[in-house]
Short mmCIF file of C-alpha atoms in Angstrom, two decimals:
data_model
loop_
_atom_site.label_atom_id
_atom_site.label_comp_id
_atom_site.label_asym_id
_atom_site.label_seq_id
_atom_site.Cartn_x
_atom_site.Cartn_y
_atom_site.Cartn_z
CA MET A 55 -218.14 -71.60 98.46
CA ALA A 56 -219.26 -71.37 102.05
CA THR A 57 -222.87 -71.12 101.02
CA GLU A 58 -224.18 -74.39 102.34
CA THR A 59 -222.33 -74.30 105.64
CA THR A 60 -223.58 -70.88 106.69
CA ALA A 61 -227.09 -71.66 105.64
CA ALA A 62 -226.93 -74.93 107.53
CA GLU A 63 -226.03 -73.17 110.78
CA GLY A 64 -229.52 -71.75 110.77
CA SER A 65 -228.45 -68.19 111.42
CA SER A 66 -230.11 -65.22 109.74
CA LEU A 67 -226.97 -64.73 107.68
CA VAL A 68 -227.33 -66.32 104.26
CA PHE A 69 -224.56 -65.72 101.81
CA HIS A 70 -224.96 -66.50 98.16
CA PRO A 71 -222.14 -64.41 96.74
CA MET A 72 -221.78 -66.58 93.66
CA ASP A 73 -225.44 -66.83 92.74
CA GLN A 74 -225.21 -63.60 90.76
CA PHE A 75 -223.03 -65.41 88.25
CA ILE A 76 -225.49 -68.22 87.48
CA VAL A 77 -226.44 -68.51 83.84
CA LYS A 78 -230.19 -68.80 83.35
CA PRO A 79 -232.40 -69.12 80.30
CA LEU A 80 -234.27 -65.93 79.51
CA PHE A 81 -237.48 -67.80 78.66
CA GLY A 82 -238.66 -70.78 80.67
CA ASP A 83 -236.60 -73.09 82.80
CA GLY A 84 -235.24 -75.51 80.25
CA ALA A 85 -231.75 -76.80 79.92
CA ILE A 86 -229.11 -74.49 78.50
CA ALA A 87 -228.08 -75.51 75.03
CA TRP A 88 -225.46 -73.61 73.06
CA TYR A 89 -228.12 -71.56 71.24
CA THR A 90 -230.44 -70.86 74.22
CA PRO A 91 -230.95 -67.13 74.80
CA THR A 92 -229.81 -66.63 78.38
CA ASN A 93 -229.09 -63.74 80.70
CA VAL A 94 -225.60 -63.86 79.17
CA THR A 95 -227.20 -63.14 75.78
CA LEU A 96 -229.22 -60.27 77.21
CA TRP A 97 -226.25 -58.53 78.82
CA LEU A 98 -223.95 -59.15 75.88
CA PHE A 99 -226.54 -57.56 73.59
CA LEU A 100 -226.88 -54.66 76.02
CA ALA A 101 -223.12 -54.26 75.71
CA ILE A 102 -223.56 -54.06 71.93
CA ALA A 103 -226.27 -51.44 72.46
CA ALA A 104 -223.97 -49.47 74.78
CA VAL A 105 -221.11 -49.55 72.28
CA PHE A 106 -223.52 -48.54 69.52
CA ALA A 107 -224.89 -45.65 71.57
CA LEU A 108 -221.43 -44.47 72.63
CA LEU A 109 -219.70 -44.60 69.29
CA VAL A 110 -222.39 -44.43 66.62
CA LEU A 111 -225.39 -42.52 67.97
CA SER A 112 -223.23 -39.94 69.73
CA THR A 113 -221.37 -39.11 66.52
CA SER A 114 -224.45 -39.05 64.27
CA LYS A 115 -224.36 -35.26 64.03
CA ARG A 116 -220.69 -35.22 62.96
CA ALA A 117 -220.30 -31.89 64.70
CA ILE A 118 -217.07 -29.95 64.24
CA VAL A 119 -217.57 -28.65 67.77
CA PRO A 120 -218.44 -31.89 69.54
CA THR A 121 -221.27 -32.45 71.96
CA ARG A 122 -220.46 -34.09 75.26
CA MET A 123 -221.26 -37.60 74.07
CA GLN A 124 -219.37 -37.08 70.84
CA SER A 125 -216.38 -35.97 72.90
CA VAL A 126 -216.57 -39.26 74.80
CA ALA A 127 -216.51 -41.20 71.53
CA GLU A 128 -213.62 -39.12 70.19
CA LEU A 129 -211.67 -39.45 73.44
CA ALA A 130 -212.14 -43.25 73.43
CA TYR A 131 -211.01 -43.34 69.80
CA GLY A 132 -207.98 -41.16 70.46
CA PHE A 133 -207.11 -43.01 73.65
CA ILE A 134 -206.95 -46.46 72.03
CA TYR A 135 -205.49 -45.19 68.76
CA LYS A 136 -202.65 -43.44 70.53
CA MET A 137 -202.02 -46.44 72.78
CA LEU A 138 -201.80 -48.75 69.78
CA GLU A 139 -199.62 -46.36 67.80
CA ASP A 140 -197.27 -45.70 70.71
CA ILE A 141 -196.74 -49.38 71.42
CA CYS A 142 -196.89 -51.02 67.99
CA GLY A 143 -195.93 -48.15 65.74
CA LYS A 144 -197.51 -47.35 62.37
CA GLU A 145 -197.77 -51.02 61.46
CA GLY A 146 -200.05 -51.73 64.38
CA VAL A 147 -202.64 -49.20 63.25
CA LYS A 148 -204.33 -51.68 60.92
CA PHE A 149 -205.33 -53.72 63.97
CA PHE A 150 -207.07 -50.72 65.44
CA PRO A 151 -210.67 -51.93 64.81
CA TYR A 152 -209.79 -55.23 66.48
CA VAL A 153 -208.21 -53.63 69.55
CA MET A 154 -210.99 -51.05 69.75
CA THR A 155 -213.59 -53.85 69.64
CA LEU A 156 -211.93 -55.59 72.58
CA PHE A 157 -211.63 -52.39 74.60
CA MET A 158 -215.14 -51.12 73.95
CA PHE A 159 -216.69 -54.52 74.62
CA ILE A 160 -214.84 -55.05 77.90
CA VAL A 161 -215.34 -51.53 79.19
CA CYS A 162 -219.07 -51.56 78.36
CA ALA A 163 -219.61 -55.05 79.75
CA ASN A 164 -217.74 -54.15 82.94
CA PHE A 165 -219.76 -51.00 83.50
CA LEU A 166 -223.05 -52.71 82.65
CA GLY A 167 -222.08 -55.25 85.30
CA MET A 168 -221.91 -52.42 87.84
CA ILE A 169 -225.67 -51.89 87.53
CA PRO A 170 -227.28 -53.51 90.58
CA MET A 171 -229.02 -56.84 89.79
CA SER A 172 -227.25 -57.03 86.44
CA PHE A 173 -225.32 -59.98 85.11
CA THR A 174 -221.62 -59.37 84.65
CA THR A 175 -220.54 -61.15 81.49
CA THR A 176 -216.85 -60.33 81.91
CA SER A 177 -216.77 -62.13 85.27
CA HIS A 178 -217.00 -65.44 83.39
CA PHE A 179 -213.96 -67.33 82.20
CA ALA A 180 -216.12 -68.57 79.33
CA VAL A 181 -216.09 -64.97 78.10
CA THR A 182 -212.58 -63.87 78.96
CA ILE A 183 -210.79 -67.04 77.87
CA PRO A 184 -212.05 -66.79 74.27
CA LEU A 185 -211.05 -63.11 74.26
CA ALA A 186 -207.56 -63.92 75.49
CA LEU A 187 -207.23 -66.97 73.25
CA ALA A 188 -208.26 -64.90 70.25
CA VAL A 189 -205.48 -62.44 71.05
CA PHE A 190 -203.00 -65.26 71.64
CA LEU A 191 -203.85 -67.02 68.37
CA THR A 192 -203.85 -63.77 66.41
CA VAL A 193 -200.45 -62.84 67.78
CA THR A 194 -198.96 -66.29 67.17
CA VAL A 195 -200.30 -66.66 63.63
CA LEU A 196 -199.46 -63.07 62.75
CA GLY A 197 -195.96 -63.49 64.18
CA PHE A 198 -195.21 -66.49 61.99
CA VAL A 199 -196.89 -65.06 58.91
CA LYS A 200 -195.06 -61.76 59.11
CA ASN A 201 -191.67 -62.93 60.33
CA GLY A 202 -191.54 -66.64 59.47
CA THR A 203 -189.18 -68.58 61.71
CA ALA A 204 -187.61 -65.28 62.77
CA PHE A 205 -190.55 -65.04 65.13
CA LEU A 206 -188.86 -67.71 67.23
CA GLY A 207 -186.21 -65.09 67.93
CA LEU A 208 -188.67 -63.85 70.51
CA PHE A 209 -187.59 -66.79 72.68
CA TRP A 210 -183.88 -66.58 71.88
CA VAL A 211 -182.53 -63.69 73.93
CA SER A 212 -179.59 -62.65 71.77
CA SER A 213 -178.35 -60.07 74.27
CA ALA A 214 -177.80 -62.69 76.97
CA PRO A 215 -174.60 -64.78 77.32
CA MET A 216 -174.63 -67.93 75.15
CA ALA A 217 -174.75 -70.29 78.13
CA LEU A 218 -177.88 -68.66 79.52
CA ARG A 219 -179.80 -68.57 76.28
CA PRO A 220 -181.32 -72.08 76.37
CA VAL A 221 -182.49 -71.53 79.95
CA LEU A 222 -183.96 -68.17 79.04
CA ALA A 223 -185.58 -69.71 75.98
CA ILE A 224 -187.44 -72.20 78.19
CA ILE A 225 -188.55 -69.41 80.53
CA GLU A 226 -189.63 -67.25 77.61
CA LEU A 227 -191.54 -70.15 76.09
CA ILE A 228 -193.39 -70.83 79.33
CA SER A 229 -194.18 -67.17 79.84
CA TYR A 230 -195.46 -66.99 76.28
CA PHE A 231 -197.91 -69.82 76.79
CA VAL A 232 -198.98 -68.50 80.20
CA ARG A 233 -200.03 -65.25 78.55
CA PRO A 234 -203.60 -66.22 77.59
CA VAL A 235 -204.14 -67.72 81.05
CA SER A 236 -203.05 -64.64 82.94
CA HIS A 237 -204.66 -62.40 80.37
CA SER A 238 -208.10 -63.96 80.85
CA ILE A 239 -207.99 -64.79 84.55
CA ARG A 240 -206.81 -61.29 85.46
CA LEU A 241 -209.93 -59.74 83.98
CA ALA A 242 -212.50 -62.30 85.12
CA GLY A 243 -210.87 -62.69 88.52
CA ASN A 244 -210.83 -58.99 89.31
CA VAL A 245 -214.40 -58.45 88.24
CA MET A 246 -215.72 -61.58 89.92
CA ALA A 247 -213.91 -60.95 93.20
CA GLY A 248 -215.22 -57.41 93.52
CA HIS A 249 -218.78 -58.42 92.80
CA ALA A 250 -218.63 -61.36 95.21
CA VAL A 251 -217.20 -59.14 97.97
CA ILE A 252 -220.02 -56.66 97.48
CA LYS A 253 -222.52 -59.50 97.78
CA VAL A 254 -220.88 -60.70 101.00
CA PHE A 255 -221.09 -57.20 102.48
CA ALA A 256 -224.70 -57.07 101.37
CA GLY A 257 -225.33 -60.30 103.30
CA PHE A 258 -224.08 -58.64 106.49
CA ALA A 259 -226.65 -55.90 106.03
CA ALA A 260 -229.24 -58.31 107.46
CA ILE A 261 -227.82 -57.62 110.94
CA ALA A 262 -229.19 -54.25 112.05
CA ALA A 263 -226.14 -53.32 114.13
CA ILE A 264 -223.72 -53.93 111.31
CA SER A 265 -225.83 -52.71 108.43
CA PRO A 266 -224.54 -49.07 108.40
CA VAL A 267 -220.98 -50.38 108.21
CA SER A 268 -222.11 -52.82 105.57
CA VAL A 269 -223.70 -50.09 103.48
CA LEU A 270 -220.55 -47.98 103.81
CA ALA A 271 -218.41 -50.93 102.82
CA ILE A 272 -220.61 -51.64 99.80
CA THR A 273 -220.32 -48.00 98.75
CA ALA A 274 -216.55 -48.07 99.08
CA MET A 275 -216.29 -51.38 97.23
CA TYR A 276 -218.56 -50.03 94.52
CA GLY A 277 -216.25 -47.08 94.02
CA LEU A 278 -213.28 -49.41 93.84
CA GLU A 279 -215.10 -51.64 91.40
CA VAL A 280 -215.88 -48.71 89.11
CA LEU A 281 -212.15 -48.05 89.04
CA VAL A 282 -211.38 -51.74 88.47
CA SER A 283 -213.93 -51.88 85.65
CA PHE A 284 -212.02 -49.31 83.68
CA ILE A 285 -208.53 -50.31 84.71
CA GLN A 286 -209.05 -53.97 83.79
CA ALA A 287 -210.37 -53.00 80.37
CA TYR A 288 -207.35 -50.73 79.97
CA VAL A 289 -204.94 -53.44 81.13
CA PHE A 290 -206.47 -56.03 78.81
CA THR A 291 -206.16 -53.63 75.88
CA ILE A 292 -202.63 -52.48 76.61
CA LEU A 293 -201.48 -56.10 77.02
CA THR A 294 -203.09 -56.89 73.68
CA CYS A 295 -201.07 -54.05 72.18
CA VAL A 296 -197.87 -55.31 73.81
CA TYR A 297 -198.45 -58.83 72.48
CA LEU A 298 -199.20 -57.44 69.04
CA LYS A 299 -195.92 -55.56 69.16
CA ASP A 300 -194.14 -58.86 69.81
CA ALA A 301 -195.72 -60.30 66.68
CA LEU A 302 -194.81 -57.26 64.58
CA HIS A 303 -191.32 -56.70 65.94
CA PRO A 304 -190.19 -59.97 67.60
CA SER A 305 -186.60 -58.86 68.26
CA HIS A 306 -185.87 -58.08 71.87
CA MET B 213 -230.43 -62.95 91.62
CA ALA B 214 -231.24 -66.62 91.47
CA THR B 215 -233.12 -66.83 94.71
CA GLU B 216 -236.29 -68.26 93.20
CA PRO B 217 -236.00 -72.04 93.27
CA LEU B 218 -235.46 -73.71 89.96
CA THR B 219 -237.22 -76.92 89.03
CA GLU B 220 -235.55 -80.14 89.92
CA GLU B 221 -234.43 -81.10 86.42
CA VAL B 222 -232.54 -77.82 85.92
CA ALA B 223 -230.60 -78.38 89.09
CA GLY B 224 -227.62 -80.09 87.59
CA THR B 225 -223.97 -80.14 88.36
CA CYS B 226 -223.75 -76.38 88.75
CA VAL B 227 -226.90 -75.36 90.61
CA ASP B 228 -228.37 -77.11 93.63
CA ALA B 229 -232.05 -77.79 94.23
CA GLY B 230 -232.46 -74.47 96.01
CA GLY B 231 -231.25 -72.54 92.96
CA SER B 232 -227.93 -71.64 94.52
CA ALA B 233 -224.61 -72.05 92.84
CA ILE B 234 -222.52 -75.09 93.58
CA GLY B 235 -218.93 -73.90 93.63
CA MET B 236 -218.02 -71.27 91.08
CA PRO B 237 -220.52 -70.77 88.26
CA GLN B 238 -217.51 -69.61 86.25
CA LEU B 239 -216.28 -73.20 86.20
CA CYS B 240 -219.56 -74.76 85.11
CA PHE B 241 -218.58 -76.22 81.75
CA ASP B 242 -222.20 -77.00 80.88
CA TRP B 243 -222.67 -73.29 80.19
CA PHE B 244 -219.51 -72.70 78.21
CA PRO B 245 -220.87 -73.42 74.71
CA ASN B 246 -223.78 -71.07 75.27
CA GLN B 247 -221.59 -68.24 76.58
CA ILE B 248 -218.96 -68.65 73.89
CA PHE B 249 -221.59 -68.77 71.13
CA TRP B 250 -223.23 -65.53 72.20
CA LEU B 251 -219.86 -63.90 72.89
CA VAL B 252 -218.70 -64.62 69.36
CA ILE B 253 -221.89 -63.13 67.94
CA THR B 254 -221.46 -60.07 70.15
CA LEU B 255 -217.84 -59.55 69.16
CA VAL B 256 -218.59 -59.95 65.48
CA VAL B 257 -221.44 -57.46 65.69
CA ILE B 258 -219.33 -54.94 67.61
CA PHE B 259 -216.43 -55.43 65.22
CA LEU B 260 -218.65 -54.85 62.18
CA VAL B 261 -220.30 -51.81 63.73
CA LEU B 262 -216.95 -50.31 64.65
CA SER B 263 -215.05 -51.08 61.47
CA ARG B 264 -217.90 -50.22 59.08
CA VAL B 265 -219.58 -47.27 60.78
CA ALA B 266 -218.15 -45.89 63.98
CA LEU B 267 -214.40 -45.74 63.42
CA PRO B 268 -214.45 -44.35 59.84
CA ARG B 269 -216.98 -41.77 60.96
CA ILE B 270 -214.95 -40.65 63.98
CA ALA B 271 -211.79 -40.61 61.87
CA ALA B 272 -213.60 -38.42 59.31
CA ILE B 273 -214.81 -36.07 62.04
CA LEU B 274 -211.32 -35.74 63.50
CA ALA B 275 -209.76 -35.19 60.07
CA GLU B 276 -212.40 -32.62 59.20
CA ARG B 277 -211.79 -30.80 62.46
CA GLN B 278 -208.06 -30.85 61.84
CA GLY B 279 -208.68 -29.41 58.38
CA THR B 280 -210.94 -26.72 59.74
CA ILE B 281 -208.39 -25.77 62.36
CA THR B 282 -205.60 -25.64 59.78
CA ASN B 283 -207.72 -23.50 57.45
CA ASP B 284 -208.70 -21.18 60.25
CA LEU B 285 -205.10 -20.82 61.32
CA ALA B 286 -204.07 -20.00 57.75
CA ALA B 287 -206.88 -17.45 57.49
CA ALA B 288 -205.81 -15.94 60.80
CA GLU B 289 -202.23 -15.73 59.52
CA ASP B 290 -203.49 -13.95 56.38
CA LEU B 291 -205.54 -11.52 58.40
CA LYS B 292 -202.60 -10.86 60.66
CA ALA B 293 -200.36 -10.09 57.67
CA LYS B 294 -203.04 -7.76 56.34
CA ALA B 295 -203.29 -6.03 59.69
CA VAL B 296 -199.50 -5.53 59.77
CA GLU B 297 -199.65 -4.14 56.22
CA ALA B 298 -202.47 -1.78 57.16
CA GLU B 299 -200.54 -0.62 60.20
CA GLU B 300 -197.49 0.10 58.06
CA ALA B 301 -199.59 2.06 55.59
CA TYR B 302 -201.15 3.96 58.46
CA ASN B 303 -197.77 4.77 59.96
CA LYS B 304 -196.47 5.88 56.58
CA ALA B 305 -199.48 8.12 56.03
CA LEU B 306 -199.03 9.51 59.50
CA ALA B 307 -195.35 10.31 58.88
CA ASP B 308 -196.22 11.88 55.49
CA ALA B 309 -198.89 14.00 57.05
CA ARG B 310 -196.55 15.09 59.78
CA SER B 311 -193.78 16.16 57.38
CA GLU B 312 -196.36 17.90 55.21
CA ALA B 313 -197.66 19.74 58.23
CA GLN B 314 -194.13 20.78 59.17
CA ARG B 315 -193.49 21.97 55.66
CA ILE B 316 -196.68 24.01 55.61
CA ALA B 317 -195.89 25.44 59.02
CA ALA B 318 -192.37 26.45 57.91
CA GLU B 319 -193.76 28.05 54.76
CA ALA B 320 -196.34 29.95 56.70
CA ARG B 321 -193.73 31.05 59.17
CA ALA B 322 -191.42 32.27 56.39
CA GLU B 323 -194.28 34.12 54.71
CA ILE B 324 -195.31 35.74 57.94
CA GLN B 325 -191.70 36.60 58.70
CA SER B 326 -191.17 38.30 55.34
CA GLY B 327 -194.44 40.20 55.68
CA LEU B 328 -193.43 41.22 59.14
CA ASP B 329 -189.99 42.37 58.04
CA GLU B 330 -191.52 44.41 55.27
CA ALA B 331 -194.01 45.96 57.61
CA ILE B 332 -191.30 46.73 60.14
CA ALA B 333 -189.12 48.37 57.48
CA LYS B 334 -192.05 50.38 56.27
CA ALA B 335 -192.94 51.39 59.77
CA ASP B 336 -189.32 52.31 60.47
CA ALA B 337 -189.22 54.51 57.35
CA GLU B 338 -192.48 56.14 58.31
CA ILE B 339 -191.23 56.69 61.82
CA ALA B 340 -187.99 58.19 60.50
CA ALA B 341 -189.94 60.50 58.18
CA LYS B 342 -192.27 61.51 60.96
CA ALA B 343 -189.32 62.11 63.27
CA ALA B 344 -187.56 64.28 60.71
CA GLU B 345 -190.76 66.22 60.16
CA SER B 346 -191.21 66.64 63.86
CA GLU B 347 -187.65 67.78 64.31
CA LYS B 348 -188.15 70.34 61.63
CA ALA B 349 -191.35 71.48 63.27
CA ILE B 350 -189.59 71.66 66.62
CA ALA B 351 -186.79 73.73 65.12
CA ASP B 352 -189.33 76.03 63.55
CA ILE B 353 -191.14 76.33 66.80
CA ARG B 354 -187.88 76.94 68.61
CA ALA B 355 -186.91 79.66 66.14
CA GLY B 356 -190.38 81.15 66.35
CA ALA B 357 -190.15 81.11 70.12
CA LEU B 358 -186.78 82.90 70.11
CA GLU B 359 -188.22 85.59 67.87
CA SER B 360 -191.30 85.95 70.05
CA ILE B 361 -189.11 86.22 73.14
CA GLN B 362 -187.14 89.00 71.46
CA VAL B 363 -190.36 90.79 70.53
CA VAL B 364 -191.77 90.32 74.03
CA ALA B 365 -188.50 91.40 75.63
CA LYS B 366 -188.30 94.53 73.44
CA ASP B 367 -191.94 95.33 74.18
CA THR B 368 -191.43 94.76 77.89
CA ALA B 369 -188.25 96.82 77.90
CA ALA B 370 -190.02 99.65 76.04
CA GLU B 371 -192.93 99.48 78.53
CA LEU B 372 -190.49 99.45 81.44
CA VAL B 373 -188.67 102.46 80.07
CA THR B 374 -191.99 104.29 79.53
CA ALA B 375 -193.17 103.36 82.99
CA LEU B 376 -189.96 104.70 84.51
CA GLY B 377 -190.73 107.97 82.79
CA GLY B 378 -188.14 107.77 80.10
CA GLU B 379 -188.56 108.11 76.43
CA ALA B 380 -188.38 104.74 74.79
CA ASP B 381 -185.77 104.79 72.14
CA ALA B 382 -186.63 101.85 69.90
CA LYS B 383 -183.18 101.49 68.40
CA ALA B 384 -181.37 101.53 71.73
CA ILE B 385 -183.73 99.01 73.23
CA ASP B 386 -183.45 96.66 70.25
CA GLY B 387 -179.68 96.84 70.44
CA ALA B 388 -179.67 96.17 74.21
CA VAL B 389 -182.09 93.30 74.00
CA ASP B 390 -180.15 91.73 71.13
CA ALA B 391 -176.94 92.08 73.10
CA GLN B 392 -178.52 90.47 76.13
CA MET B 393 -179.98 87.64 74.11
CA LYS B 394 -176.66 86.77 72.51
CA GLY B 395 -174.91 86.74 75.82
#
């Protein structure tokens, strides 16, 4: 990034928009091994806590007339359940816990990332790529297990003219393998970009004349980011459903 | 965030000596194993919590609510049917009462009418009897009056004759008065 160059100019403006994404050990300054508890660990566990509070604690009373928090849990349940059922049909319902896990994790991690000074786990490709790869592998394995070689019919567009089919098959094949890439980069990219832009605006706040504009811009960006936080979780989940549908019903 | 300087040995390929990020921290592959490890733990925990506790519980709550609503609707339907039944019974009772009232009123009217007719007939008979009696009395009185007039006329005639200095002849006067009265 432009960090070093701006700092080197010696002006009062110092931008470190990417520093918020640095992974640090929670205890001490040692190197980061695979098992080291880091700020990633902390915020991932906070996401677990958030999911637990939203879906388990809020429903502990099992009220027939729900409280506000229980309504939130029920709405989230109904929202994802209906999405999965609409897209994948009855067969898709058995993947509901899996899809719900993805949605609840992403939405909680995104919103936890909106807390100032927090660490946004979903802004890291190391988090979103495994999520997307897990979906990709699930869909591929499930497709072959359920349909056998008929799953390859996904790439053979039988409604197209014979001459076009090989060409379309290549395009379909490429688009199939690009899925996990777009799936993961879309989420991390959106979240990261918003957070970095907010940091850049925050850097401008050092100049007194610009600072009101900067604060306004941060506020506006924050509102946009709240929207993005939810929409990206929604998009990730609905794409998961669409991919699952391909595995369950591969015919075009 | 990472504005406090890190020690020199931590500053590796991803973080410079000042603690700032070199390039995108997202592309620092040194951190990948750590992030992936904790992510997998997180996802497994969330999956277990959801599939074992949260989702069955919410499903049970929703099913229970659906059941309650269905039961309540059925109960409401029952009550509504009962209300309709009660209304019908009420209307029937009302109609019965009305016809009964009309019947009683007609009876009473007929009774009164017959009583009235009887009374009128009785009164008419009484009136007729009284009228006949009265007529008789009037005829008597009239006859009596005629007689009295004759007596008075004869007396007057006799007095007149005496006053005129004549000798009252009773027979002649009677005959004259009778003749006058007949004429």
